Amino acid sequence: MSKIQEAIQERILVLDGAMGTMLQRNNFSEEDFRGERFKDFPHPLKGNNDLLSITQPEAVKQVHRLYFQAGADIVETNTFSGTTIGMADYHMEDLVYELNFQSAKIAREVADEFTDRPRFVAGSIGPTNRTASMSPDVNDPGFRAVTFDDLRIAYKQQIEALIDGGCDVLLVETIFDTLNAKAALFAIEEVKEERNIDVPVMVSGTITDASGRTLSGQTVEAFLISISHIPLLSIGFNCALGADQLKPYLKRLAMNTQLNISVHPNAGLPNAFGQYDQTPEEMQALVKEYLQDNLINIIGGCCGTTPEHIKEIAEVAKDFKPRQILETI
């Protein structure tokens, strides 16, 4: 049994908050994104947050450090878009292995600075900007911008680098299309078999709106069934909704699974300017309801959350025991 599997039985684990929210505080310019190494790169690079692990590693390290200081047990690597598919937007497909390896390495270095209790690094595997289940062309419903094999190959390269860089767990997150996620999970199983290793895996879907479905149309129960053949450390939800809006879907998940449950909601819903106004104290009050209702094993934050949010969440989480997993469903 891995250390994270032991820890999740003992206490509610706290995941970090948003990486993008924190990096934006630096107001990095195009030159900052480029650094010395990419100063003559022929394409714009501003907005490529994953690249900052190479060009501004200390800034990324400081984000990890602040979340650990706030009480996080797990930080996510700065690799949300770290596939050849995601990096194609910046013409940086050749950099994918290095980006993921470096991101995992610097997160591992910061985790090892904290010796009071085990701290963990989760390799963040985002959904890519393409969908395998639906056509992007309304006039051609059968068209697909990406295939299962395209995704599997892209994810496999990312996964190998994240493991090589020192991740404790892999987090397939912000899933809007379960077929994309299945490609990632297939690639993880391939790597595990080829290397004869076992790596804990977290899966986190996204309920996109009040319909209670993922973007590709699955209900909570359908999403669960679709990936239940894979041995998982946890299943849960993140992004799109705030803690209040996510609660009914967490309840449905808890009623139907013996897996550990994770959740990292946004800091409420975005305002008219796309910003998040929910205060750390407001979010703590909503998260406390999850804990009182015995719904979760891992809790963190997504868009708009900061170390201040995670500090409040960690404060309340320590007063509760992890969700007791039902023997029979």
mmCIF file of C-alpha atoms in Angstrom:
data_model
loop_
_atom_site.group_PDB
_atom_site.id
_atom_site.type_symbol
_atom_site.label_atom_id
_atom_site.label_comp_id
_atom_site.label_asym_id
_atom_site.label_seq_id
_atom_site.Cartn_x
_atom_site.Cartn_y
_atom_site.Cartn_z
ATOM 1 C CA MET A 1 0.000 0.000 0.000
ATOM 2 C CA SER A 2 1.354 3.430 -0.970
ATOM 3 C CA LYS A 3 1.727 6.263 1.538
ATOM 4 C CA ILE A 4 -1.153 8.197 0.013
ATOM 5 C CA GLN A 5 -3.411 5.131 0.296
ATOM 6 C CA GLU A 6 -2.479 4.888 3.972
ATOM 7 C CA ALA A 7 -3.015 8.613 4.567
ATOM 8 C CA ILE A 8 -6.476 8.666 2.969
ATOM 9 C CA GLN A 9 -7.662 6.076 5.472
ATOM 10 C CA GLU A 10 -6.461 8.181 8.393
ATOM 11 C CA ARG A 11 -7.706 11.667 7.543
ATOM 12 C CA ILE A 12 -9.409 13.843 4.985
ATOM 13 C CA LEU A 13 -6.700 14.868 2.535
ATOM 14 C CA VAL A 14 -6.528 18.480 1.397
ATOM 15 C CA LEU A 15 -5.738 19.218 -2.237
ATOM 16 C CA ASP A 16 -4.325 22.558 -3.365
ATOM 17 C CA GLY A 17 -6.206 25.374 -5.085
ATOM 18 C CA ALA A 18 -5.919 26.985 -8.496
ATOM 19 C CA MET A 19 -2.528 27.317 -10.172
ATOM 20 C CA GLY A 20 -3.653 29.820 -12.843
ATOM 21 C CA THR A 21 -5.219 32.168 -10.293
ATOM 22 C CA MET A 22 -1.919 32.379 -8.470
ATOM 23 C CA LEU A 23 0.343 32.698 -11.502
ATOM 24 C CA GLN A 24 -1.788 35.560 -12.827
ATOM 25 C CA ARG A 25 -0.858 37.567 -9.746
ATOM 26 C CA ASN A 26 2.643 37.921 -11.225
ATOM 27 C CA ASN A 27 1.355 39.717 -14.322
ATOM 28 C CA PHE A 28 3.957 37.935 -16.425
ATOM 29 C CA SER A 29 4.728 39.579 -19.780
ATOM 30 C CA GLU A 30 5.476 37.861 -23.082
ATOM 31 C CA GLU A 31 9.175 38.241 -22.240
ATOM 32 C CA ASP A 32 8.660 36.585 -18.850
ATOM 33 C CA PHE A 33 6.964 33.608 -20.470
ATOM 34 C CA ARG A 34 9.799 33.304 -22.975
ATOM 35 C CA GLY A 35 12.702 33.659 -20.587
ATOM 36 C CA GLU A 36 16.202 33.637 -22.055
ATOM 37 C CA ARG A 37 15.814 30.214 -23.631
ATOM 38 C CA PHE A 38 12.831 31.060 -25.832
ATOM 39 C CA LYS A 39 13.490 34.763 -26.460
ATOM 40 C CA ASP A 40 13.672 34.182 -30.231
ATOM 41 C CA PHE A 41 10.857 31.640 -30.485
ATOM 42 C CA PRO A 42 8.823 32.541 -33.610
ATOM 43 C CA HIS A 43 5.360 32.227 -32.010
ATOM 44 C CA PRO A 44 3.628 34.030 -29.091
ATOM 45 C CA LEU A 45 3.998 32.213 -25.759
ATOM 46 C CA LYS A 46 2.104 34.408 -23.301
ATOM 47 C CA GLY A 47 -0.636 32.363 -21.657
ATOM 48 C CA ASN A 48 1.252 29.073 -21.819
ATOM 49 C CA ASN A 49 1.247 28.556 -18.059
ATOM 50 C CA ASP A 50 2.807 25.091 -18.293
ATOM 51 C CA LEU A 51 5.913 26.654 -19.871
ATOM 52 C CA LEU A 52 6.510 28.674 -16.693
ATOM 53 C CA SER A 53 7.799 25.495 -15.036
ATOM 54 C CA ILE A 54 10.832 25.930 -17.302
ATOM 55 C CA THR A 55 11.087 29.709 -17.692
ATOM 56 C CA GLN A 56 9.866 30.831 -14.233
ATOM 57 C CA PRO A 57 10.375 27.756 -12.005
ATOM 58 C CA GLU A 58 10.717 29.757 -8.783
ATOM 59 C CA ALA A 59 7.292 31.343 -9.305
ATOM 60 C CA VAL A 60 5.712 27.904 -9.759
ATOM 61 C CA LYS A 61 7.593 26.558 -6.748
ATOM 62 C CA GLN A 62 6.319 29.419 -4.628
ATOM 63 C CA VAL A 63 2.719 28.595 -5.538
ATOM 64 C CA HIS A 64 3.243 24.988 -4.422
ATOM 65 C CA ARG A 65 4.949 26.193 -1.246
ATOM 66 C CA LEU A 66 2.102 28.560 -0.342
ATOM 67 C CA TYR A 67 -0.467 25.791 -0.727
ATOM 68 C CA PHE A 68 1.535 23.398 1.439
ATOM 69 C CA GLN A 69 1.953 26.136 4.052
ATOM 70 C CA ALA A 70 -1.811 26.658 3.952
ATOM 71 C CA GLY A 71 -2.327 23.019 4.919
ATOM 72 C CA ALA A 72 -2.524 21.116 1.632
ATOM 73 C CA ASP A 73 -1.502 17.474 1.667
ATOM 74 C CA ILE A 74 -1.430 17.254 -2.139
ATOM 75 C CA VAL A 75 -0.322 19.741 -4.791
ATOM 76 C CA GLU A 76 -0.989 19.347 -8.494
ATOM 77 C CA THR A 77 1.759 19.717 -11.064
ATOM 78 C CA ASN A 78 1.638 22.675 -13.436
ATOM 79 C CA THR A 79 0.786 20.418 -16.389
ATOM 80 C CA PHE A 80 -2.923 20.890 -17.105
ATOM 81 C CA SER A 81 -2.259 21.411 -20.836
ATOM 82 C CA GLY A 82 0.869 19.288 -20.983
ATOM 83 C CA THR A 83 0.145 17.063 -23.977
ATOM 84 C CA THR A 84 1.224 17.368 -27.595
ATOM 85 C CA ILE A 85 -2.435 18.158 -28.351
ATOM 86 C CA GLY A 86 -2.532 21.044 -25.852
ATOM 87 C CA MET A 87 0.943 22.324 -26.726
ATOM 88 C CA ALA A 88 0.142 22.408 -30.457
ATOM 89 C CA ASP A 89 -1.504 25.787 -29.827
ATOM 90 C CA TYR A 90 1.960 27.151 -29.001
ATOM 91 C CA HIS A 91 3.947 25.034 -31.504
ATOM 92 C CA MET A 92 5.712 23.374 -28.570
ATOM 93 C CA GLU A 93 4.820 19.712 -29.046
ATOM 94 C CA ASP A 94 8.509 18.727 -28.868
ATOM 95 C CA LEU A 95 8.752 20.143 -25.353
ATOM 96 C CA VAL A 96 6.064 17.956 -23.764
ATOM 97 C CA TYR A 97 8.288 15.428 -21.986
ATOM 98 C CA GLU A 98 10.532 18.134 -20.529
ATOM 99 C CA LEU A 99 7.571 20.284 -19.438
ATOM 100 C CA ASN A 100 5.959 17.444 -17.509
ATOM 101 C CA PHE A 101 9.195 16.103 -16.066
ATOM 102 C CA GLN A 102 10.289 19.559 -14.880
ATOM 103 C CA SER A 103 6.847 20.362 -13.434
ATOM 104 C CA ALA A 104 6.782 17.126 -11.455
ATOM 105 C CA LYS A 105 10.395 17.586 -10.331
ATOM 106 C CA ILE A 106 9.888 21.075 -8.902
ATOM 107 C CA ALA A 107 6.643 20.070 -7.168
ATOM 108 C CA ARG A 108 8.477 17.077 -5.668
ATOM 109 C CA GLU A 109 11.297 19.318 -4.435
ATOM 110 C CA VAL A 110 8.840 21.595 -2.639
ATOM 111 C CA ALA A 111 6.895 18.649 -1.173
ATOM 112 C CA ASP A 112 10.145 17.307 0.274
ATOM 113 C CA GLU A 113 10.745 20.616 2.078
ATOM 114 C CA PHE A 114 7.842 19.743 4.391
ATOM 115 C CA THR A 115 8.715 17.018 6.881
ATOM 116 C CA ASP A 116 5.897 17.303 9.437
ATOM 117 C CA ARG A 117 3.763 14.716 7.617
ATOM 118 C CA PRO A 118 3.750 13.070 4.197
ATOM 119 C CA ARG A 119 3.081 15.540 1.379
ATOM 120 C CA PHE A 120 2.131 14.330 -2.071
ATOM 121 C CA VAL A 121 2.447 15.382 -5.699
ATOM 122 C CA ALA A 122 -0.426 14.713 -8.101
ATOM 123 C CA GLY A 123 0.376 14.716 -11.796
ATOM 124 C CA SER A 124 -2.296 16.932 -13.363
ATOM 125 C CA ILE A 125 -3.667 15.462 -16.602
ATOM 126 C CA GLY A 126 -6.140 17.836 -18.219
ATOM 127 C CA PRO A 127 -8.825 16.962 -20.766
ATOM 128 C CA THR A 128 -7.089 18.580 -23.810
ATOM 129 C CA ASN A 129 -8.944 21.098 -25.965
ATOM 130 C CA ARG A 130 -10.543 18.456 -28.181
ATOM 131 C CA THR A 131 -13.352 15.980 -27.654
ATOM 132 C CA ALA A 132 -13.428 12.410 -28.904
ATOM 133 C CA SER A 133 -17.184 11.938 -28.448
ATOM 134 C CA MET A 134 -18.591 14.875 -30.347
ATOM 135 C CA SER A 135 -18.089 16.682 -33.627
ATOM 136 C CA PRO A 136 -16.873 20.300 -33.526
ATOM 137 C CA ASP A 137 -18.664 20.797 -36.860
ATOM 138 C CA VAL A 138 -22.458 21.084 -36.585
ATOM 139 C CA ASN A 139 -22.741 20.333 -40.299
ATOM 140 C CA ASP A 140 -20.853 17.049 -39.992
ATOM 141 C CA PRO A 141 -21.951 15.126 -36.889
ATOM 142 C CA GLY A 142 -19.711 12.168 -37.713
ATOM 143 C CA PHE A 143 -16.508 14.212 -37.834
ATOM 144 C CA ARG A 144 -14.010 13.927 -34.980
ATOM 145 C CA ALA A 145 -11.122 16.328 -34.374
ATOM 146 C CA VAL A 146 -9.221 13.667 -32.430
ATOM 147 C CA THR A 147 -9.221 9.871 -32.175
ATOM 148 C CA PHE A 148 -8.929 7.604 -29.150
ATOM 149 C CA ASP A 149 -5.460 6.552 -30.345
ATOM 150 C CA ASP A 150 -4.347 10.177 -30.796
ATOM 151 C CA LEU A 151 -5.307 10.828 -27.184
ATOM 152 C CA ARG A 152 -3.791 7.599 -25.851
ATOM 153 C CA ILE A 153 -0.416 8.334 -27.454
ATOM 154 C CA ALA A 154 -0.416 11.960 -26.273
ATOM 155 C CA TYR A 155 -1.400 11.056 -22.724
ATOM 156 C CA LYS A 156 1.160 8.251 -22.534
ATOM 157 C CA GLN A 157 4.031 10.656 -23.161
ATOM 158 C CA GLN A 158 2.725 12.984 -20.473
ATOM 159 C CA ILE A 159 2.197 10.147 -17.988
ATOM 160 C CA GLU A 160 5.709 8.742 -18.420
ATOM 161 C CA ALA A 161 7.261 12.150 -17.781
ATOM 162 C CA LEU A 162 5.079 12.807 -14.708
ATOM 163 C CA ILE A 163 6.084 9.470 -13.192
ATOM 164 C CA ASP A 164 9.768 10.013 -14.036
ATOM 165 C CA GLY A 165 9.596 13.448 -12.383
ATOM 166 C CA GLY A 166 8.440 12.013 -9.056
ATOM 167 C CA CYS A 167 4.620 12.117 -8.878
ATOM 168 C CA ASP A 168 2.924 10.048 -6.162
ATOM 169 C CA VAL A 169 -0.453 9.930 -7.869
ATOM 170 C CA LEU A 170 -1.921 10.738 -11.298
ATOM 171 C CA LEU A 171 -4.980 13.002 -11.474
ATOM 172 C CA VAL A 172 -7.109 12.770 -14.617
ATOM 173 C CA GLU A 173 -9.149 15.910 -14.082
ATOM 174 C CA THR A 174 -11.746 18.334 -15.408
ATOM 175 C CA ILE A 175 -13.239 15.549 -17.519
ATOM 176 C CA PHE A 176 -15.906 16.879 -19.876
ATOM 177 C CA ASP A 177 -15.733 13.887 -22.231
ATOM 178 C CA THR A 178 -15.399 10.457 -20.646
ATOM 179 C CA LEU A 179 -13.947 8.991 -23.843
ATOM 180 C CA ASN A 180 -10.976 11.357 -23.476
ATOM 181 C CA ALA A 181 -10.583 10.212 -19.877
ATOM 182 C CA LYS A 182 -10.763 6.559 -20.894
ATOM 183 C CA ALA A 183 -7.882 7.168 -23.304
ATOM 184 C CA ALA A 184 -5.850 8.653 -20.436
ATOM 185 C CA LEU A 185 -6.737 5.756 -18.136
ATOM 186 C CA PHE A 186 -5.860 3.247 -20.861
ATOM 187 C CA ALA A 187 -2.480 4.954 -21.290
ATOM 188 C CA ILE A 188 -1.884 4.841 -17.520
ATOM 189 C CA GLU A 189 -2.599 1.103 -17.442
ATOM 190 C CA GLU A 190 -0.215 0.624 -20.388
ATOM 191 C CA VAL A 191 2.603 2.426 -18.608
ATOM 192 C CA LYS A 192 1.954 0.556 -15.356
ATOM 193 C CA GLU A 193 2.099 -2.779 -17.171
ATOM 194 C CA GLU A 194 5.199 -1.912 -19.203
ATOM 195 C CA ARG A 195 7.097 -0.704 -16.136
ATOM 196 C CA ASN A 196 5.635 -3.231 -13.723
ATOM 197 C CA ILE A 197 4.663 -0.475 -11.296
ATOM 198 C CA ASP A 198 1.504 0.586 -9.523
ATOM 199 C CA VAL A 199 0.578 4.274 -9.389
ATOM 200 C CA PRO A 200 -2.569 5.489 -7.582
ATOM 201 C CA VAL A 201 -5.026 7.237 -9.913
ATOM 202 C CA MET A 202 -7.579 9.943 -9.154
ATOM 203 C CA VAL A 203 -10.381 10.753 -11.591
ATOM 204 C CA SER A 204 -12.323 14.020 -11.466
ATOM 205 C CA GLY A 205 -15.174 14.884 -13.818
ATOM 206 C CA THR A 206 -16.912 18.150 -14.582
ATOM 207 C CA ILE A 207 -20.645 18.738 -14.324
ATOM 208 C CA THR A 208 -21.009 21.583 -16.760
ATOM 209 C CA ASP A 209 -24.370 23.093 -15.783
ATOM 210 C CA ALA A 210 -27.652 22.623 -13.924
ATOM 211 C CA SER A 211 -28.567 19.666 -16.150
ATOM 212 C CA GLY A 212 -26.283 17.579 -13.922
ATOM 213 C CA ARG A 213 -24.434 16.117 -16.887
ATOM 214 C CA THR A 214 -20.946 16.247 -18.341
ATOM 215 C CA LEU A 215 -20.480 18.099 -21.626
ATOM 216 C CA SER A 216 -20.673 14.789 -23.497
ATOM 217 C CA GLY A 217 -24.065 14.139 -21.885
ATOM 218 C CA GLN A 218 -23.411 11.662 -19.094
ATOM 219 C CA THR A 219 -25.180 11.695 -15.756
ATOM 220 C CA VAL A 220 -23.253 11.178 -12.519
ATOM 221 C CA GLU A 221 -24.158 7.490 -12.507
ATOM 222 C CA ALA A 222 -23.210 6.953 -16.165
ATOM 223 C CA PHE A 223 -19.859 8.665 -15.621
ATOM 224 C CA LEU A 224 -19.172 6.420 -12.644
ATOM 225 C CA ILE A 225 -20.073 3.233 -14.506
ATOM 226 C CA SER A 226 -17.944 4.223 -17.508
ATOM 227 C CA ILE A 227 -14.704 4.229 -15.524
ATOM 228 C CA SER A 228 -15.440 1.787 -12.708
ATOM 229 C CA HIS A 229 -13.443 -1.017 -14.386
ATOM 230 C CA ILE A 230 -10.204 0.810 -13.519
ATOM 231 C CA PRO A 231 -8.736 0.520 -10.001
ATOM 232 C CA LEU A 232 -8.923 4.079 -8.654
ATOM 233 C CA LEU A 233 -7.776 5.886 -5.519
ATOM 234 C CA SER A 234 -10.729 8.266 -5.860
ATOM 235 C CA ILE A 235 -13.463 9.594 -8.078
ATOM 236 C CA GLY A 236 -15.023 13.034 -7.861
ATOM 237 C CA PHE A 237 -15.781 16.370 -9.463
ATOM 238 C CA ASN A 238 -14.067 19.701 -10.022
ATOM 239 C CA CYS A 239 -14.453 22.995 -11.891
ATOM 240 C CA ALA A 240 -17.495 24.554 -13.636
ATOM 241 C CA LEU A 241 -19.525 24.831 -10.410
ATOM 242 C CA GLY A 242 -19.040 26.139 -6.890
ATOM 243 C CA ALA A 243 -19.281 24.054 -3.723
ATOM 244 C CA ASP A 244 -22.964 24.818 -3.281
ATOM 245 C CA GLN A 245 -23.967 23.753 -6.801
ATOM 246 C CA LEU A 246 -21.844 20.577 -6.709
ATOM 247 C CA LYS A 247 -23.323 19.157 -3.517
ATOM 248 C CA PRO A 248 -26.323 17.264 -5.004
ATOM 249 C CA TYR A 249 -24.045 15.511 -7.494
ATOM 250 C CA LEU A 250 -21.610 14.510 -4.767
ATOM 251 C CA LYS A 251 -24.513 13.018 -2.831
ATOM 252 C CA ARG A 252 -25.514 10.932 -5.841
ATOM 253 C CA LEU A 253 -21.932 9.799 -6.274
ATOM 254 C CA ALA A 254 -21.622 8.844 -2.607
ATOM 255 C CA MET A 255 -24.777 6.735 -2.817
ATOM 256 C CA ASN A 256 -23.411 4.703 -5.714
ATOM 257 C CA THR A 257 -19.725 4.042 -5.107
ATOM 258 C CA GLN A 258 -17.370 2.399 -2.651
ATOM 259 C CA LEU A 259 -14.488 4.493 -3.952
ATOM 260 C CA ASN A 260 -13.005 7.438 -2.096
ATOM 261 C CA ILE A 261 -14.572 10.712 -3.235
ATOM 262 C CA SER A 262 -12.705 13.899 -4.105
ATOM 263 C CA VAL A 263 -14.006 17.362 -4.874
ATOM 264 C CA HIS A 264 -12.311 20.635 -5.740
ATOM 265 C CA PRO A 265 -14.980 23.204 -6.617
ATOM 266 C CA ASN A 266 -14.545 26.718 -7.923
ATOM 267 C CA ALA A 267 -14.763 29.683 -5.574
ATOM 268 C CA GLY A 268 -18.437 30.055 -6.446
ATOM 269 C CA LEU A 269 -19.675 31.010 -9.903
ATOM 270 C CA PRO A 270 -17.863 33.659 -11.974
ATOM 271 C CA ASN A 271 -19.162 37.217 -11.989
ATOM 272 C CA ALA A 272 -19.826 39.297 -15.118
ATOM 273 C CA PHE A 273 -16.072 39.847 -15.501
ATOM 274 C CA GLY A 274 -15.196 36.169 -15.212
ATOM 275 C CA GLN A 275 -13.779 36.606 -11.715
ATOM 276 C CA TYR A 276 -14.598 34.654 -8.572
ATOM 277 C CA ASP A 277 -15.906 36.516 -5.556
ATOM 278 C CA GLN A 278 -16.525 33.773 -2.997
ATOM 279 C CA THR A 279 -14.471 34.471 0.110
ATOM 280 C CA PRO A 280 -12.443 31.793 1.915
ATOM 281 C CA GLU A 281 -14.889 31.958 4.842
ATOM 282 C CA GLU A 282 -17.919 31.501 2.572
ATOM 283 C CA MET A 283 -16.314 28.529 0.876
ATOM 284 C CA GLN A 284 -15.363 26.991 4.216
ATOM 285 C CA ALA A 285 -18.997 27.101 5.363
ATOM 286 C CA LEU A 286 -20.132 25.254 2.230
ATOM 287 C CA VAL A 287 -17.358 22.659 2.468
ATOM 288 C CA LYS A 288 -18.274 22.039 6.105
ATOM 289 C CA GLU A 289 -21.650 20.750 4.877
ATOM 290 C CA TYR A 290 -19.827 18.124 2.775
ATOM 291 C CA LEU A 291 -17.948 17.023 5.869
ATOM 292 C CA GLN A 292 -21.025 16.917 8.091
ATOM 293 C CA ASP A 293 -22.826 14.786 5.500
ATOM 294 C CA ASN A 294 -19.942 12.283 5.239
ATOM 295 C CA LEU A 295 -19.463 12.874 1.498
ATOM 296 C CA ILE A 296 -15.743 13.260 0.861
ATOM 297 C CA ASN A 297 -12.212 11.944 1.391
ATOM 298 C CA ILE A 298 -10.262 14.591 -0.548
ATOM 299 C CA ILE A 299 -11.126 18.296 -0.661
ATOM 300 C CA GLY A 300 -9.475 21.199 -2.480
ATOM 301 C CA GLY A 301 -10.222 24.144 -4.734
ATOM 302 C CA CYS A 302 -10.358 24.890 -8.455
ATOM 303 C CA CYS A 303 -10.801 28.180 -10.366
ATOM 304 C CA GLY A 304 -10.552 31.305 -8.232
ATOM 305 C CA THR A 305 -9.273 29.551 -5.114
ATOM 306 C CA THR A 306 -6.124 30.712 -3.341
ATOM 307 C CA PRO A 307 -3.975 29.599 -0.391
ATOM 308 C CA GLU A 308 -6.357 31.609 1.804
ATOM 309 C CA HIS A 309 -9.249 29.412 0.643
ATOM 310 C CA ILE A 310 -7.234 26.234 1.194
ATOM 311 C CA LYS A 311 -6.208 27.381 4.688
ATOM 312 C CA GLU A 312 -9.859 27.757 5.719
ATOM 313 C CA ILE A 313 -10.757 24.413 4.149
ATOM 314 C CA ALA A 314 -7.845 22.652 5.886
ATOM 315 C CA GLU A 315 -8.866 24.203 9.211
ATOM 316 C CA VAL A 316 -12.340 22.712 9.088
ATOM 317 C CA ALA A 317 -11.324 19.407 7.464
ATOM 318 C CA LYS A 318 -9.094 18.437 10.379
ATOM 319 C CA ASP A 319 -12.131 18.277 12.669
ATOM 320 C CA PHE A 320 -13.828 15.539 10.641
ATOM 321 C CA LYS A 321 -13.142 11.930 9.779
ATOM 322 C CA PRO A 322 -12.931 10.766 6.152
ATOM 323 C CA ARG A 323 -16.072 9.508 4.468
ATOM 324 C CA GLN A 324 -16.879 6.025 5.638
ATOM 325 C CA ILE A 325 -17.150 3.816 2.589
ATOM 326 C CA LEU A 326 -20.251 1.651 2.529
ATOM 327 C CA GLU A 327 -19.739 -2.101 2.575
ATOM 328 C CA THR A 328 -22.734 -2.654 0.324
ATOM 329 C CA ILE A 329 -24.312 -0.387 -2.240
#
